[in-house]
Coordinates of C-alpha atoms and ligand atoms in Angstrom, one line a residue:
M24 CA -18.4 40.2 -31.1
E25 CA -16.6 43.4 -31.8
L26 CA -16.3 44.3 -35.5
P27 CA -13.3 46.0 -36.8
W28 CA -15.5 48.5 -38.7
T29 CA -17.9 49.6 -36.1
V30 CA -15.8 52.5 -35.1
A31 CA -16.9 54.7 -37.8
A32 CA -20.2 53.0 -38.3
G33 CA -22.4 53.8 -41.2
N34 CA -23.6 57.2 -41.7
A35 CA -26.8 57.2 -43.7
S36 CA -26.4 60.8 -45.0
G37 CA -22.5 61.1 -45.1
V38 CA -19.5 59.9 -46.9
V39 CA -18.0 56.6 -46.1
T40 CA -14.4 55.8 -47.1
A41 CA -13.0 52.1 -46.9
L42 CA -9.6 50.6 -47.7
A43 CA -8.7 47.0 -48.9
N44 CA -5.8 45.3 -50.2
A45 CA -5.2 42.9 -53.1
N46 CA -4.3 39.4 -52.2
I47 CA -2.3 36.8 -54.1
A48 CA -3.3 33.2 -53.8
L49 CA -0.9 30.4 -52.8
I50 CA -3.5 27.8 -53.7
K51 CA -5.5 29.1 -56.6
Y52 CA -9.2 29.6 -57.3
W53 CA -9.8 28.4 -60.9
G54 CA -13.3 27.3 -61.5
K55 CA -16.9 28.3 -60.4
K56 CA -19.7 25.9 -59.5
D57 CA -22.3 28.7 -59.7
P58 CA -21.3 31.7 -61.9
A59 CA -24.4 33.8 -60.9
L60 CA -23.6 33.5 -57.1
N61 CA -19.8 33.4 -57.9
L62 CA -19.4 30.2 -56.0
P63 CA -16.0 28.7 -56.3
A64 CA -15.8 25.0 -57.1
A65 CA -13.0 24.6 -54.6
G66 CA -11.3 26.3 -51.7
S67 CA -8.2 28.6 -52.0
L68 CA -5.6 30.1 -49.8
S69 CA -4.0 33.6 -50.1
L70 CA -2.2 36.4 -48.5
V71 CA -3.1 40.0 -48.6
L72 CA -0.4 42.5 -49.8
D73 CA 0.4 45.7 -48.0
A74 CA 1.7 47.5 -51.2
L75 CA -1.3 47.0 -53.3
Q76 CA -4.1 49.1 -51.8
T77 CA -7.4 50.4 -53.0
T78 CA -9.3 53.4 -51.2
T79 CA -12.9 53.9 -52.0
Q80 CA -15.2 56.6 -51.0
V81 CA -18.9 56.5 -51.4
S82 CA -21.8 58.9 -50.8
F83 CA -25.4 59.3 -51.8
I84 CA -26.3 61.4 -54.8
D85 CA -29.6 62.8 -56.2
G86 CA -30.3 61.6 -59.6
P87 CA -31.3 58.7 -61.7
Q88 CA -27.8 56.9 -61.9
D89 CA -24.9 55.8 -59.9
E90 CA -21.5 57.3 -60.7
L91 CA -18.2 55.7 -60.7
I92 CA -14.8 57.5 -60.7
L93 CA -11.9 55.1 -61.1
D94 CA -8.3 56.5 -60.6
G95 CA -9.8 59.9 -61.3
R96 CA -11.7 59.2 -64.5
P97 CA -15.4 59.0 -64.8
T98 CA -16.0 55.3 -65.9
T99 CA -18.9 53.8 -68.0
G100 CA -19.1 50.6 -69.8
K101 CA -18.5 47.1 -68.5
A102 CA -16.7 48.1 -65.3
F103 CA -19.5 50.7 -64.5
A104 CA -22.3 48.1 -65.0
R105 CA -20.4 45.4 -63.0
M106 CA -20.1 47.9 -60.1
V107 CA -23.8 49.0 -60.5
R108 CA -24.9 45.3 -60.2
F109 CA -22.9 44.9 -57.1
V110 CA -24.2 48.0 -55.4
D111 CA -27.8 46.6 -56.4
L112 CA -27.3 43.6 -54.1
V113 CA -26.7 46.0 -51.2
R114 CA -29.6 48.2 -52.2
A115 CA -31.9 45.1 -52.3
Q116 CA -30.6 43.9 -49.0
S117 CA -31.1 47.1 -47.2
G118 CA -34.5 47.8 -49.0
Q119 CA -33.3 51.2 -50.0
N120 CA -32.9 52.7 -53.4
Q121 CA -30.7 55.7 -53.3
R122 CA -28.0 56.2 -56.0
V123 CA -24.4 56.3 -55.1
R124 CA -21.3 58.1 -56.2
M125 CA -18.3 55.8 -56.0
V126 CA -14.7 57.2 -56.1
S127 CA -12.2 54.5 -56.1
A128 CA -8.4 54.8 -56.4
N129 CA -5.6 52.1 -56.7
E130 CA -2.2 52.8 -55.2
F131 CA -0.8 50.4 -57.8
P132 CA -1.0 50.2 -61.6
T133 CA -4.2 48.7 -62.5
A134 CA -3.1 48.3 -66.2
A135 CA -0.4 45.9 -64.8
G136 CA -3.3 43.5 -64.2
L137 CA -2.5 42.9 -60.6
A138 CA -5.4 41.5 -58.8
S139 CA -7.2 44.9 -58.6
S140 CA -10.7 43.4 -58.5
A141 CA -10.1 41.7 -55.1
S142 CA -9.2 45.0 -53.4
A143 CA -11.9 47.0 -55.4
F144 CA -14.7 44.8 -54.4
A145 CA -13.6 44.2 -50.8
A146 CA -13.3 48.0 -50.3
M147 CA -16.6 48.6 -52.2
A148 CA -18.5 45.8 -50.1
L149 CA -17.4 47.6 -46.7
A150 CA -17.9 51.2 -48.1
V151 CA -21.4 50.6 -49.6
S152 CA -22.8 48.3 -46.8
Q153 CA -21.8 51.0 -44.3
L154 CA -23.4 53.7 -46.3
F155 CA -26.7 51.9 -46.4
G156 CA -26.5 51.4 -42.6
Q157 CA -25.5 47.8 -42.6
Q158 CA -23.3 46.3 -39.9
L159 CA -22.1 43.2 -41.6
S160 CA -20.1 40.6 -39.7
P161 CA -16.6 39.6 -41.2
R162 CA -18.1 36.4 -42.7
E163 CA -21.1 38.4 -44.2
L164 CA -18.8 41.0 -45.6
S165 CA -16.6 38.3 -47.1
I166 CA -19.7 36.7 -48.7
L167 CA -20.8 40.1 -50.1
A168 CA -17.3 40.9 -51.6
R169 CA -17.4 37.3 -53.2
R170 CA -20.4 38.4 -55.3
G171 CA -18.3 41.1 -56.9
S172 CA -15.3 38.8 -57.5
G173 CA -14.4 35.5 -56.0
S174 CA -10.9 36.5 -54.9
A175 CA -12.3 39.7 -53.2
A176 CA -13.8 37.5 -50.5
R177 CA -10.1 36.8 -49.5
S178 CA -9.3 40.6 -49.1
V179 CA -11.7 41.0 -46.2
P180 CA -9.7 39.2 -43.5
A181 CA -6.0 40.5 -42.9
G182 CA -3.1 38.4 -43.6
F183 CA -3.3 34.8 -44.7
A184 CA -6.8 33.7 -45.6
R185 CA -8.5 30.4 -46.3
M186 CA -11.5 30.5 -48.6
Y187 CA -14.2 27.8 -48.2
A188 CA -16.0 26.6 -51.2
G189 CA -19.0 25.7 -49.1
S190 CA -21.9 23.5 -49.7
Q191 CA -24.9 25.5 -49.4
P192 CA -26.6 26.4 -52.7
D193 CA -27.2 30.0 -51.5
G194 CA -23.4 30.5 -50.9
S195 CA -24.0 31.2 -47.3
D196 CA -21.0 29.1 -46.3
A197 CA -18.6 30.3 -49.2
Y198 CA -16.3 32.8 -47.5
A199 CA -12.8 33.5 -46.4
E200 CA -11.4 33.9 -42.9
N201 CA -8.0 34.7 -41.5
I202 CA -5.6 31.7 -40.8
P203 CA -4.2 32.7 -37.4
D204 CA -0.7 32.1 -36.0
I205 CA 1.4 31.8 -39.0
P206 CA 5.0 32.2 -38.0
L207 CA 6.4 33.1 -41.5
N208 CA 7.0 36.7 -42.3
L209 CA 6.6 36.2 -46.2
Y210 CA 7.4 39.1 -48.5
A211 CA 6.2 39.2 -52.2
V212 CA 8.5 40.4 -55.0
I213 CA 6.2 41.1 -58.1
A214 CA 8.0 41.0 -61.4
V215 CA 5.8 43.3 -63.6
A216 CA 6.3 42.1 -67.2
S217 CA 6.1 45.1 -69.7
A218 CA 4.5 43.4 -72.7
E219 CA 0.8 44.3 -72.9
P220 CA -0.8 41.1 -71.8
K221 CA -3.4 39.5 -74.1
K222 CA -6.3 39.6 -71.9
V223 CA -8.6 36.7 -71.1
G224 CA -10.3 37.8 -67.9
S225 CA -10.4 35.4 -65.0
T226 CA -14.3 34.9 -65.3
D227 CA -14.1 34.0 -69.0
G228 CA -10.9 32.0 -68.6
M229 CA -12.3 29.8 -65.8
E230 CA -15.6 29.2 -67.7
H231 CA -13.8 28.4 -71.0
T232 CA -11.4 26.0 -69.1
R233 CA -14.4 24.2 -67.2
L234 CA -16.2 23.7 -70.6
T235 CA -13.2 22.7 -72.7
S236 CA -10.3 21.4 -70.7
P237 CA -9.9 17.7 -70.3
Y238 CA -7.8 18.4 -67.1
H239 CA -10.3 20.4 -65.3
S240 CA -11.7 17.8 -63.0
A241 CA -8.2 16.5 -62.2
W242 CA -7.4 20.1 -61.3
L243 CA -10.3 20.4 -58.9
A244 CA -9.7 17.1 -57.4
A245 CA -6.2 18.0 -56.3
V246 CA -7.0 21.4 -54.7
D247 CA -8.1 20.1 -51.2
K248 CA -4.8 18.2 -50.7
D249 CA -2.8 21.2 -51.7
L250 CA -4.9 23.3 -49.4
S251 CA -4.0 21.1 -46.3
V252 CA -0.3 20.7 -47.2
C253 CA 0.1 24.5 -47.8
E254 CA -1.7 25.4 -44.5
D255 CA 0.4 22.9 -42.6
A256 CA 3.7 24.2 -44.2
L257 CA 2.7 27.7 -43.3
R258 CA 2.2 26.8 -39.8
K259 CA 5.6 25.1 -39.5
G260 CA 7.3 27.8 -41.5
D261 CA 8.7 25.1 -43.9
I262 CA 9.6 26.9 -47.1
D263 CA 10.7 23.8 -49.0
V264 CA 7.2 22.2 -48.7
L265 CA 5.6 25.4 -49.5
A266 CA 7.8 25.8 -52.7
Q267 CA 6.7 22.4 -53.8
V268 CA 3.0 22.8 -53.2
V269 CA 2.7 26.5 -54.3
E270 CA 4.7 26.1 -57.6
G271 CA 2.9 22.9 -58.1
N272 CA -0.5 24.3 -57.7
T273 CA 0.3 27.3 -60.0
L274 CA 1.6 25.2 -62.7
A275 CA -1.4 22.9 -62.5
M276 CA -3.7 25.7 -62.8
H277 CA -2.0 27.0 -65.9
A278 CA -1.7 23.5 -67.3
N279 CA -5.4 23.3 -67.0
A280 CA -6.0 26.5 -68.7
M281 CA -3.5 25.7 -71.5
A282 CA -5.2 22.5 -72.1
A283 CA -8.5 24.3 -73.0
R284 CA -9.5 24.4 -76.6
P285 CA -8.2 26.8 -77.7
G286 CA -5.6 27.0 -74.9
I287 CA -5.1 30.0 -72.7
I288 CA -1.5 31.0 -72.2
Y289 CA -0.9 33.6 -69.6
F290 CA 2.8 33.0 -69.4
Q291 CA 5.0 35.2 -71.7
S292 CA 8.8 34.9 -72.1
P293 CA 9.6 37.2 -69.1
T294 CA 7.3 35.0 -66.9
L295 CA 9.3 31.8 -67.9
W296 CA 12.6 33.5 -67.4
A297 CA 11.6 34.7 -64.1
L298 CA 10.3 31.3 -63.1
E299 CA 13.7 29.8 -64.0
Q300 CA 15.6 32.5 -61.9
V301 CA 13.5 31.6 -58.8
R302 CA 14.3 28.1 -59.1
A303 CA 18.0 28.9 -59.8
M304 CA 18.1 31.1 -56.7
R305 CA 16.5 28.3 -54.6
A306 CA 19.0 25.8 -56.0
E307 CA 21.7 28.2 -54.8
G308 CA 20.2 28.3 -51.2
T309 CA 17.8 31.3 -51.2
P310 CA 14.4 30.5 -49.7
V311 CA 12.1 31.8 -52.6
F312 CA 9.2 30.2 -54.6
F313 CA 7.0 31.6 -57.3
T314 CA 3.3 31.9 -58.3
V315 CA 1.6 33.4 -61.4
D316 CA -2.0 34.5 -61.7
A317 CA -4.1 35.2 -64.9
G318 CA -1.4 37.3 -66.4
P319 CA 2.3 37.5 -67.2
H320 CA 3.6 38.9 -63.9
L321 CA 5.5 36.4 -61.6
V322 CA 5.2 36.8 -57.9
A323 CA 8.2 35.5 -55.9
F324 CA 7.8 34.9 -52.2
T325 CA 10.7 35.2 -49.8
L326 CA 11.8 36.1 -46.3
P327 CA 12.7 39.7 -45.4
E328 CA 16.5 39.4 -45.6
H329 CA 16.3 38.0 -49.1
V330 CA 14.0 40.5 -50.7
E331 CA 16.7 42.8 -52.0
W332 CA 18.6 40.2 -53.8
V333 CA 15.4 38.5 -55.4
A334 CA 14.3 41.8 -56.4
A335 CA 17.6 42.8 -58.0
R336 CA 18.0 39.6 -59.8
L337 CA 14.4 39.7 -61.3
A338 CA 14.9 43.3 -62.4
T339 CA 17.7 42.4 -64.8
H340 CA 15.3 41.3 -67.5
P341 CA 14.6 44.0 -70.2
E342 CA 10.9 43.1 -70.5
I343 CA 10.4 43.3 -66.7
S344 CA 9.5 47.0 -66.4
K345 CA 9.0 47.2 -62.6
I346 CA 9.5 45.3 -59.4
I347 CA 7.0 45.7 -56.6
T348 CA 7.9 44.5 -53.1
S349 CA 5.3 44.0 -50.4
G350 CA 4.8 42.5 -46.9
V351 CA 1.6 41.1 -45.7
G352 CA -1.2 43.5 -45.4
L353 CA -4.4 44.4 -43.4
G354 CA -8.0 43.4 -44.0
A355 CA -10.7 45.6 -45.3
R356 CA -11.1 48.6 -42.9
L357 CA -12.8 52.0 -42.7
Q358 CA -10.6 55.0 -43.0
G359 CA -9.7 56.4 -39.5
A360 CA -11.1 53.1 -37.8
Ligands
PMV428 O1 -11.4 36.8 -58.4 P1 -11.3 36.5 -59.8 O2 -12.5 36.1 -60.5 O3 -10.6 37.6 -60.5 O4 -10.2 35.3 -60.0 C1 -9.0 35.2 -59.5 C2 -8.3 34.1 -60.3 C3 -6.7 34.0 -60.0 O5 -6.2 35.3 -59.5 C4 -6.0 33.5 -61.1 C5 -6.5 33.0 -58.8 C6 -6.8 33.4 -57.4 O6 -7.2 32.5 -56.6 O7 -6.7 34.5 -57.0

């Protein structure tokens, strides 16, 4: 099989630059069955967004420690430790021990809390595996990216992706792959809420929900049905069914997190306002539906000819500081490949 990244194949002494884009789930991942291996308790379904891109450059360095430069700033602390643990996986797999300098930049505001770990770990997985001379298959790369962040597995394939929860204890069948032949040209309109979100990261939020929410098992039990309804509606290009299943799945995820003790509330007032706007626009005949991740920003999905109108309407709230619009993006790739 021809791999999309063999063109600029690993250069054991040089510099490798990889790109990956963030993805937004239509059917959400919320709950792990194995936190150490980052194994999801259920599948999920997403699309990669063209406008949210991370570029990561890696090279070997002499010295006792890895280095991480994030958006131009040398980075230590938790973010650094997490990235070093991730690179350790590749060092162990390749039987090599060199230290790595990692320079990673997001083309979107990280502070906005927009799925940056997905593009960061997908790009890092490709860059570092290539640096250490590994030629991973798309499936192997998705599995590696998953170890950094569950949703990163879905930023390896292009376009729409289906993530499998898998059944193997070692996670060898928990990966994402492209869903081919989707006729819909979906666009995302992201309403970035300006209020500083009260941060409960996804890992802590999922674990707290699993341990304390009385709704968690009901949430997990509903995901498989949502996945097949969503995939079928995508294939048929049926926006009405998509709106029901995607909004329903989002609200169920948030209801589950809100029912934890104490409850986790990611919605803020602009989120609720935007949600009502989306429903009002749909009632008026615009094909549009929403989702919300572990933060206050609402993502509306619509068709190309309605992007401008949806963006203009969502921009009218004083606490929505920015609107980002995006088409569907590419999978993880090497620069110049
Ligand atoms: O990949 P993580 O651990 O950041 O989790 C992602 C969680 C959600 O964004 C809320 C849902 C999803 O499926 O992307």
